[in-house]
Amino acid sequence: MTGNILNFLIDLKLDLTDLDCAELVIRQAYLVGSDLAGVNFTNAQMLDCAFTQTFSSVLAIAYHPTADTLAASDSNGDIRLWCVSDGQCLLTCSGHTNWVRSIKFSPDGRYLASSSDDRTIAIWDLQDGGVCIKNARRGHS
């Protein structure tokens, strides 16, 4: 339902600045070409949503704690950081070989942790170009 409402607001060309979508489940929102500056997507679950730039299925998102940046992980094993205000891809972290199921920023926003179906957990240094500084293989469960 949230996706329908968001699509409706976008179709009406309403200003979405300061829209609070935190903690919501957003399904099938068509966000291509939308100005999402100031929209709060903190801990929102994006399901079957379309964004400006094509990437594979988005599996997790995280909103940067101090910047206007959204991280999205995908089924190709990549994590992309997006500028919310202009929709530009700022950085791509590549290194996982399977679906990246979860991502989380450090409290200061310098690092990003990720876990993948390739059975690894990675720590990315975002101030150093998204370099993977730690990669740990998970044991058998």
Short mmCIF file of C-alpha atoms in Angstrom, two decimals:
data_model
loop_
_atom_site.label_atom_id
_atom_site.label_comp_id
_atom_site.label_asym_id
_atom_site.label_seq_id
_atom_site.Cartn_x
_atom_site.Cartn_y
_atom_site.Cartn_z
CA MET A 1 0.00 0.00 0.00
CA THR A 2 2.85 2.41 0.81
CA GLY A 3 4.23 1.96 -2.72
CA ASN A 4 0.85 2.92 -4.20
CA ILE A 5 0.66 6.05 -2.07
CA LEU A 6 4.24 7.00 -2.92
CA ASN A 7 3.56 6.44 -6.65
CA PHE A 8 0.43 8.60 -6.37
CA LEU A 9 2.34 11.45 -4.70
CA ILE A 10 5.03 11.26 -7.39
CA ASP A 11 2.42 11.24 -10.19
CA LEU A 12 0.89 14.39 -8.69
CA LYS A 13 4.40 15.93 -8.73
CA LEU A 14 4.10 16.85 -5.07
CA ASP A 15 7.14 17.95 -3.09
CA LEU A 16 8.31 14.91 -1.11
CA THR A 17 10.82 16.87 0.99
CA ASP A 18 10.67 15.76 4.63
CA LEU A 19 8.38 12.80 3.83
CA ASP A 20 8.91 10.24 6.60
CA CYS A 21 8.99 6.68 5.23
CA ALA A 22 11.11 5.34 8.10
CA GLU A 23 10.34 1.77 9.18
CA LEU A 24 7.76 1.30 6.40
CA VAL A 25 7.46 -1.61 3.99
CA ILE A 26 7.40 -0.03 0.53
CA ARG A 27 6.24 -2.31 -2.28
CA GLN A 28 6.39 -1.63 -6.01
CA ALA A 29 7.25 2.06 -5.77
CA TYR A 30 8.33 3.49 -9.13
CA LEU A 31 11.03 5.97 -8.14
CA VAL A 32 12.69 6.42 -11.54
CA GLY A 33 13.51 10.09 -12.04
CA SER A 34 12.01 11.06 -8.68
CA ASP A 35 13.56 13.73 -6.48
CA LEU A 36 13.93 12.00 -3.12
CA ALA A 37 15.87 14.79 -1.41
CA GLY A 38 14.93 14.90 2.24
CA VAL A 39 12.85 11.70 2.20
CA ASN A 40 13.56 9.57 5.27
CA PHE A 41 13.93 5.89 4.30
CA THR A 42 15.67 4.84 7.54
CA ASN A 43 15.10 1.10 8.09
CA ALA A 44 12.47 1.01 5.33
CA GLN A 45 12.03 -2.27 3.47
CA MET A 46 12.00 -1.68 -0.29
CA LEU A 47 10.34 -4.57 -2.15
CA ASP A 48 10.05 -4.68 -5.96
CA CYS A 49 10.87 -0.97 -6.29
CA ALA A 50 12.31 0.72 -9.39
CA PHE A 51 15.09 3.29 -9.03
CA THR A 52 16.69 5.72 -11.48
CA GLN A 53 19.65 3.51 -12.31
CA THR A 54 19.16 -0.16 -13.04
CA PHE A 55 20.72 -2.67 -10.75
CA SER A 56 19.68 -6.18 -9.86
CA SER A 57 17.16 -6.99 -7.16
CA VAL A 58 17.64 -4.77 -4.14
CA LEU A 59 17.87 -6.97 -1.06
CA ALA A 60 18.68 -4.45 1.68
CA ILE A 61 18.99 -0.72 2.17
CA ALA A 62 20.56 1.42 4.86
CA TYR A 63 20.40 5.17 5.32
CA HIS A 64 23.69 6.89 6.18
CA PRO A 65 23.63 8.26 9.75
CA THR A 66 25.14 11.66 8.94
CA ALA A 67 24.93 12.22 5.16
CA ASP A 68 22.27 12.38 2.46
CA THR A 69 23.26 8.89 1.29
CA LEU A 70 21.42 5.61 0.85
CA ALA A 71 23.19 2.26 0.50
CA ALA A 72 21.51 -0.54 -1.44
CA SER A 73 22.76 -4.11 -1.71
CA ASP A 74 21.78 -6.43 -4.52
CA SER A 75 21.60 -9.98 -5.78
CA ASN A 76 24.75 -9.50 -7.88
CA GLY A 77 26.85 -9.14 -4.74
CA ASP A 78 27.34 -5.39 -5.06
CA ILE A 79 26.57 -2.51 -2.71
CA ARG A 80 25.93 0.93 -4.16
CA LEU A 81 25.85 4.22 -2.31
CA TRP A 82 23.44 6.78 -3.73
CA CYS A 83 23.11 10.51 -3.15
CA VAL A 84 19.47 10.90 -2.17
CA SER A 85 19.23 14.53 -3.30
CA ASP A 86 20.32 14.00 -6.91
CA GLY A 87 20.06 10.21 -7.43
CA GLN A 88 23.69 9.82 -8.46
CA CYS A 89 25.63 6.67 -7.67
CA LEU A 90 28.52 7.76 -5.44
CA LEU A 91 30.35 4.50 -4.91
CA THR A 92 30.12 0.79 -5.65
CA CYS A 93 31.54 -1.79 -3.25
CA SER A 94 32.21 -5.06 -5.06
CA GLY A 95 33.63 -8.24 -3.62
CA HIS A 96 30.81 -10.52 -2.57
CA THR A 97 30.05 -13.32 -5.02
CA ASN A 98 26.41 -13.85 -4.09
CA TRP A 99 23.36 -12.00 -2.75
CA VAL A 100 24.14 -9.34 -0.15
CA ARG A 101 21.36 -9.84 2.39
CA SER A 102 22.18 -7.20 5.00
CA ILE A 103 24.08 -3.93 5.29
CA LYS A 104 24.66 -1.53 8.17
CA PHE A 105 26.59 1.73 8.53
CA SER A 106 28.87 2.34 11.49
CA PRO A 107 27.57 5.10 13.79
CA ASP A 108 29.98 7.65 12.27
CA GLY A 109 29.21 6.51 8.71
CA ARG A 110 32.82 5.76 7.79
CA TYR A 111 32.37 1.99 7.52
CA LEU A 112 29.72 -0.27 6.09
CA ALA A 113 29.27 -3.89 7.18
CA SER A 114 27.68 -6.45 4.87
CA SER A 115 26.77 -10.12 4.92
CA SER A 116 26.18 -12.27 1.89
CA ASP A 117 24.90 -15.64 0.76
CA ASP A 118 28.52 -16.34 -0.24
CA ARG A 119 28.94 -16.99 3.52
CA THR A 120 31.14 -13.94 4.11
CA ILE A 121 30.90 -10.82 6.21
CA ALA A 122 32.76 -7.76 4.93
CA ILE A 123 33.70 -4.36 6.34
CA TRP A 124 34.07 -1.56 3.78
CA ASP A 125 36.01 1.69 4.35
CA LEU A 126 33.86 4.31 2.62
CA GLN A 127 36.36 7.13 3.12
CA ASP A 128 38.99 5.10 1.27
CA GLY A 129 36.94 4.50 -1.88
CA GLY A 130 34.93 1.55 -0.62
CA VAL A 131 37.92 -0.72 -0.05
CA CYS A 132 37.12 -3.98 1.73
CA ILE A 133 39.24 -3.88 4.88
CA LYS A 134 37.97 -7.07 6.49
CA ASN A 135 36.42 -10.19 5.04
CA ALA A 136 35.49 -13.10 7.27
CA ARG A 137 34.09 -16.40 6.11
CA ARG A 138 31.23 -17.70 8.23
CA GLY A 139 31.42 -21.23 9.58
CA HIS A 140 28.88 -23.95 9.01
CA SER A 141 25.61 -23.60 10.89
#
